[in-house]
Amino acid sequence: MKDKVLETLYEKKGEYISLDSIASKLEIPVAEVQEHVTSLKNEGYTIETSSTGELKLKEDLTLLLPHKLKDSLKTNYIGKEIHYFREVDSTNEVAKKLARNGAPEGTVVIAESQRRGKGRRGKKWISPLGGAWLSIILRPNTLPINAPQLTFIAGVAAAQTIKNEYGLDAGIKWPNDVLIDDKKVCGVLTEISTEIDTIDYIVTGIGIDANIDVNLLPSELQDTTTSLKSELNQDISRMILVQKFLGNFEAMYDEFNKGNFHEILKKWRQLSKTIGRQVEIRKGTEFVRGEAIGVNSKGALILELDDGTLRKIISGECRHI
Ligand code: BTN
């Protein structure tokens, strides 16, 4: 019903409408309309009230408002339900809560900015206005042991989207950081909740530095980070970026569910910026150096060490050297 209130305000496009008219149109009590309006305001919509108590939705065309996102979204289930916030601690945290409460597969949580964006390995993810910060709830019918394979999907979908839409040379650093010319433009954080031998839910969080001014980021990140805006010298439409990304993501997730992980790996290999490079992998306090010679059928990185032995790396922090 909240979406219907939003739609009614949206249809009036910049004109005032009374609470009574909304209530009679939707056949609900005025108090309920008021409740939905309050909750829309909390989600970040700017709804002005006139001196006579009428309401007007003020549109900001650059915001990732869910009804606009859904407009040209070409997916079957990813993003059918969208939870939008102007600001939130972390979209992954919101998504995990929704998932625990039974939110359906494909639910997307999106925020204009995050106060406590989470990166991998407990790092902070700086998430100012201008980025695309979102999380997707998934409930794949596969064994928990296969969950790491899923983390590849978001990286491949993001790199493909950036390459196809903007013609930039985006590639992937193992396992799923998206780089442009060795600078990171997108990160993926997957969180999993399992029962004994089933996956309860997976939340895949994606952060894309879209319209971010890199020189406004903390100085320690500036040399290693880029954004679509810095690469293209102009703002991009985050709406199109997110719609295309979700479309690519769903297509690949469908492949995964059909048991075609090898198709995703094929794409990953084509986009890889790690294979053929000297890398250093950090796993806790252990460091391993070698040449990345490939990824196996499960997505593990194969390193050839200096003495010629091969080492399979299932997880760890990868640095190109
Ligand atoms: C990394 O490369 O360290 C992963 C970064 C993941 C960031 C995204 S932004 C949306 C989602 N919400 C979070 O708190 N983190 C992920």
XYZ file of C-alpha atoms and ligand atoms in Angstrom:
337
model
C 0.000 0.000 0.000
C 2.931 2.320 0.719
C 3.975 1.899 -2.928
C 0.448 2.855 -4.019
C 0.639 6.067 -1.928
C 3.986 6.798 -3.564
C 2.587 6.126 -7.023
C -0.358 8.471 -6.358
C 2.006 11.240 -5.269
C 4.227 10.501 -8.231
C 1.327 10.655 -10.735
C 0.609 14.231 -9.571
C 4.125 15.160 -10.754
C 4.952 18.259 -8.744
C 1.363 19.256 -7.896
C -0.238 19.223 -4.463
C -2.770 16.548 -3.532
C -4.782 16.280 -0.328
C -4.578 13.398 2.135
C -8.336 12.931 1.662
C -8.008 12.482 -2.110
C -5.273 9.878 -1.659
C -7.332 8.103 0.991
C -10.477 7.954 -1.149
C -8.566 6.941 -4.265
C -6.911 4.042 -2.454
C -9.944 3.326 -0.259
C -7.969 3.455 2.986
C -8.302 5.666 6.092
C -6.553 9.056 6.111
C -4.545 7.950 9.163
C -3.092 5.080 7.129
C -2.096 7.455 4.323
C -0.383 9.604 6.933
C 1.513 6.565 8.263
C 2.752 5.654 4.798
C 3.786 9.255 4.120
C 5.825 9.286 7.336
C 7.499 6.038 6.402
C 8.237 7.325 2.864
C 9.848 10.413 4.384
C 11.963 8.155 6.605
C 13.084 6.284 3.501
C 14.384 9.515 2.016
C 11.573 10.882 -0.125
C 11.090 14.645 0.083
C 7.363 15.225 0.546
C 6.366 18.843 1.101
C 3.243 19.839 3.019
C 1.386 23.052 2.045
C -0.177 25.434 4.583
C -3.521 23.689 3.913
C -2.029 20.256 4.603
C -1.774 19.066 1.000
C 1.202 16.974 -0.094
C 3.677 17.231 -2.963
C 6.458 14.808 -3.887
C 9.631 16.681 -4.717
C 11.604 14.745 -7.248
C 15.355 14.573 -7.374
C 16.122 13.003 -10.728
C 19.520 11.759 -9.647
C 18.225 9.610 -6.764
C 17.876 5.841 -7.129
C 14.184 5.913 -6.230
C 12.723 2.385 -6.365
C 9.689 3.137 -8.513
C 11.996 4.685 -11.143
C 14.480 1.834 -10.865
C 11.704 -0.693 -11.402
C 10.414 1.242 -14.445
C 12.935 -0.139 -16.930
C 14.292 -3.027 -14.927
C 14.489 -6.055 -17.188
C 14.632 -8.783 -14.567
C 12.202 -11.468 -13.511
C 12.786 -11.499 -9.775
C 15.912 -9.534 -8.830
C 14.754 -6.090 -7.696
C 11.029 -6.847 -7.793
C 11.099 -5.829 -4.141
C 13.366 -2.861 -3.399
C 14.048 -1.297 -0.003
C 15.445 2.189 -0.482
C 17.190 4.444 2.013
C 18.664 7.902 1.730
C 21.189 6.874 4.377
C 21.728 3.621 6.232
C 24.455 1.986 8.329
C 25.019 -0.848 5.848
C 22.736 -2.260 3.147
C 24.140 -5.743 3.928
C 22.996 -5.444 7.543
C 19.489 -4.336 6.482
C 19.325 -7.140 3.908
C 20.379 -9.780 6.465
C 17.621 -8.634 8.811
C 15.058 -8.743 5.991
C 16.307 -12.189 4.950
C 15.977 -13.501 8.510
C 12.386 -12.228 8.473
C 11.627 -14.146 5.280
C 12.153 -11.544 2.507
C 11.917 -13.246 -0.891
C 14.826 -14.110 -3.118
C 15.834 -11.179 -5.273
C 14.962 -8.497 -2.711
C 17.310 -5.540 -3.180
C 18.359 -3.037 -0.522
C 19.807 0.171 -1.886
C 21.082 3.329 -0.208
C 22.328 6.707 -1.373
C 25.014 6.611 1.313
C 26.149 4.341 4.141
C 27.353 5.408 7.572
C 29.154 2.123 8.299
C 29.655 0.488 4.915
C 31.340 -2.896 5.389
C 34.252 -4.122 3.300
C 35.795 -7.582 3.231
C 37.928 -8.774 6.129
C 36.354 -6.354 8.600
C 37.467 -3.272 6.679
C 35.372 -0.137 6.435
C 33.849 0.664 3.042
C 33.652 4.411 2.433
C 30.197 5.031 0.934
C 29.439 8.699 0.240
C 26.648 10.100 -1.960
C 27.207 9.346 -5.637
C 28.050 5.660 -5.335
C 25.879 2.639 -6.026
C 25.602 0.752 -2.731
C 23.280 -2.219 -2.808
C 22.681 -5.704 -1.456
C 20.771 -8.618 -2.966
C 19.085 -11.411 -1.004
C 19.564 -14.858 -2.574
C 18.280 -18.263 -1.547
C 20.093 -20.679 -3.873
C 19.236 -24.327 -3.734
C 22.815 -25.533 -3.397
C 25.148 -26.859 -0.733
C 26.939 -24.326 1.492
C 30.230 -25.640 0.091
C 29.292 -24.094 -3.278
C 28.573 -20.673 -1.820
C 32.033 -19.222 -2.656
C 31.217 -19.818 -6.342
C 28.403 -17.324 -6.008
C 30.784 -14.561 -5.058
C 32.152 -14.617 -8.597
C 28.813 -13.702 -10.108
C 28.656 -10.170 -8.739
C 32.225 -9.358 -9.822
C 31.654 -10.678 -13.326
C 28.298 -8.881 -13.626
C 29.800 -5.574 -12.465
C 32.882 -5.806 -14.718
C 30.744 -6.732 -17.713
C 28.331 -3.869 -17.064
C 31.145 -1.330 -16.780
C 32.845 -2.648 -19.918
C 29.688 -2.801 -22.030
C 28.003 0.400 -20.912
C 30.987 2.726 -20.683
C 33.629 1.056 -22.847
C 36.092 1.056 -19.952
C 38.759 -1.609 -19.575
C 37.243 -3.167 -16.458
C 38.623 -6.478 -15.241
C 38.637 -8.620 -12.135
C 41.224 -9.143 -9.454
C 40.713 -12.526 -7.811
C 38.256 -13.281 -6.420
C 35.901 -10.404 -7.240
C 37.333 -6.887 -7.023
C 36.621 -4.921 -10.177
C 39.548 -2.847 -11.380
C 40.104 -0.302 -14.106
C 43.830 -0.055 -14.895
C 44.760 -1.649 -11.561
C 42.602 0.754 -9.522
C 39.584 -0.567 -7.672
C 36.171 0.686 -8.796
C 33.905 -1.948 -7.226
C 33.970 -4.373 -4.305
C 31.770 -7.305 -3.339
C 30.967 -8.569 0.143
C 29.026 -11.825 0.353
C 27.595 -12.944 3.686
C 26.096 -16.369 4.186
C 23.759 -17.917 6.730
C 23.704 -21.699 6.696
C 21.809 -24.490 8.380
C 23.610 -27.848 8.709
C 23.767 -28.683 5.013
C 21.579 -26.028 3.410
C 21.939 -22.348 2.696
C 19.400 -20.304 4.609
C 20.205 -17.106 2.712
C 23.041 -15.254 1.048
C 23.419 -11.504 0.980
C 25.641 -10.217 -1.787
C 26.644 -6.596 -1.272
C 28.060 -4.588 -4.150
C 29.665 -1.193 -3.947
C 30.414 0.649 -7.190
C 32.269 3.961 -7.085
C 30.090 5.610 -9.692
C 29.878 9.403 -9.381
C 32.512 9.711 -6.689
C 35.218 12.377 -6.596
C 38.257 10.287 -5.789
C 40.094 13.290 -4.364
C 37.425 13.554 -1.663
C 38.139 10.008 -0.427
C 40.559 9.416 2.484
C 44.113 10.025 1.211
C 45.214 6.420 1.800
C 42.618 5.244 -0.759
C 43.239 7.815 -3.470
C 46.133 6.034 -5.232
C 44.375 2.693 -5.389
C 40.779 3.726 -6.106
C 39.032 5.078 -9.151
C 35.432 5.888 -10.046
C 33.386 5.855 -13.227
C 33.153 9.635 -12.997
C 36.963 10.012 -12.802
C 37.480 7.652 -15.722
C 34.872 9.296 -17.947
C 35.245 12.894 -16.742
C 31.490 13.123 -16.334
C 28.663 11.878 -14.159
C 26.945 8.709 -15.282
C 23.311 7.671 -14.778
C 23.432 5.487 -11.681
C 19.898 4.399 -12.534
C 21.039 2.793 -15.803
C 24.162 1.395 -14.120
C 22.096 -0.368 -11.440
C 19.418 -1.587 -13.886
C 22.014 -3.066 -16.254
C 23.983 -4.554 -13.397
C 20.909 -6.271 -11.922
C 19.996 -7.619 -15.379
C 23.475 -9.081 -15.894
C 23.510 -10.418 -12.361
C 20.192 -12.232 -12.741
C 21.206 -13.795 -16.069
C 24.341 -15.222 -14.469
C 22.628 -16.303 -11.270
C 20.163 -18.249 -13.445
C 23.127 -19.986 -15.113
C 24.533 -20.832 -11.697
C 21.201 -22.347 -10.636
C 21.112 -24.457 -13.799
C 24.477 -25.919 -12.778
C 26.433 -23.919 -15.376
C 29.079 -22.424 -13.104
C 31.643 -23.211 -15.815
C 29.982 -20.509 -17.994
C 30.536 -17.934 -15.266
C 34.122 -19.084 -14.817
C 34.677 -18.758 -18.548
C 33.583 -15.109 -18.366
C 35.627 -14.607 -15.199
C 38.752 -15.913 -16.939
C 38.181 -13.562 -19.893
C 37.862 -10.622 -17.500
C 40.675 -11.671 -15.163
C 43.443 -9.198 -14.437
C 45.078 -11.657 -12.016
C 45.922 -14.635 -14.222
C 49.461 -14.302 -15.517
C 50.463 -11.838 -12.778
C 52.826 -12.170 -9.843
C 50.659 -11.963 -6.759
C 50.916 -12.030 -3.013
C 48.137 -13.718 -1.061
C 47.622 -12.909 2.579
C 45.783 -15.424 4.703
C 45.754 -14.278 8.308
C 49.431 -13.882 9.141
C 50.648 -16.112 6.304
C 51.853 -14.638 3.006
C 52.261 -16.667 -0.201
C 53.875 -15.293 -3.364
C 53.792 -16.752 -6.821
C 52.485 -16.484 -10.338
C 48.716 -16.800 -10.719
C 48.341 -19.410 -13.436
C 44.607 -20.022 -13.323
C 41.440 -20.726 -11.383
C 40.086 -24.240 -10.963
C 36.507 -25.393 -11.530
C 35.501 -24.265 -8.021
C 37.011 -20.794 -8.401
C 40.148 -21.434 -6.299
C 43.260 -19.554 -7.465
C 46.191 -21.716 -8.620
C 49.604 -20.263 -7.850
C 52.941 -21.454 -9.154
C 55.486 -20.782 -6.441
C 59.144 -19.876 -7.138
C 60.224 -23.504 -6.640
C 57.754 -24.624 -9.312
C 55.232 -26.203 -6.947
C 51.552 -25.449 -7.366
C 49.393 -24.141 -4.549
C 45.620 -23.935 -4.476
C 44.240 -20.850 -2.728
C 40.599 -21.038 -1.698
C 40.397 -17.697 0.063
C 42.681 -14.850 0.998
C 43.514 -11.261 0.185
C 45.166 -10.954 -3.205
C 47.638 -8.195 -4.113
C 49.059 -7.777 -7.605
C 52.824 -7.157 -7.367
C 35.277 -5.005 -0.464
O 35.811 -4.954 -1.561
O 35.930 -4.899 0.580
C 33.779 -5.220 -0.398
C 33.019 -3.934 -0.406
C 31.521 -4.143 -0.419
C 30.767 -2.846 -0.250
C 29.294 -3.009 -0.414
S 28.450 -1.473 -0.525
C 26.917 -2.266 -0.372
C 27.093 -3.380 0.648
N 26.869 -2.892 1.988
C 27.967 -2.916 2.730
O 28.041 -2.538 3.914
N 28.988 -3.412 2.009
C 28.575 -3.782 0.683
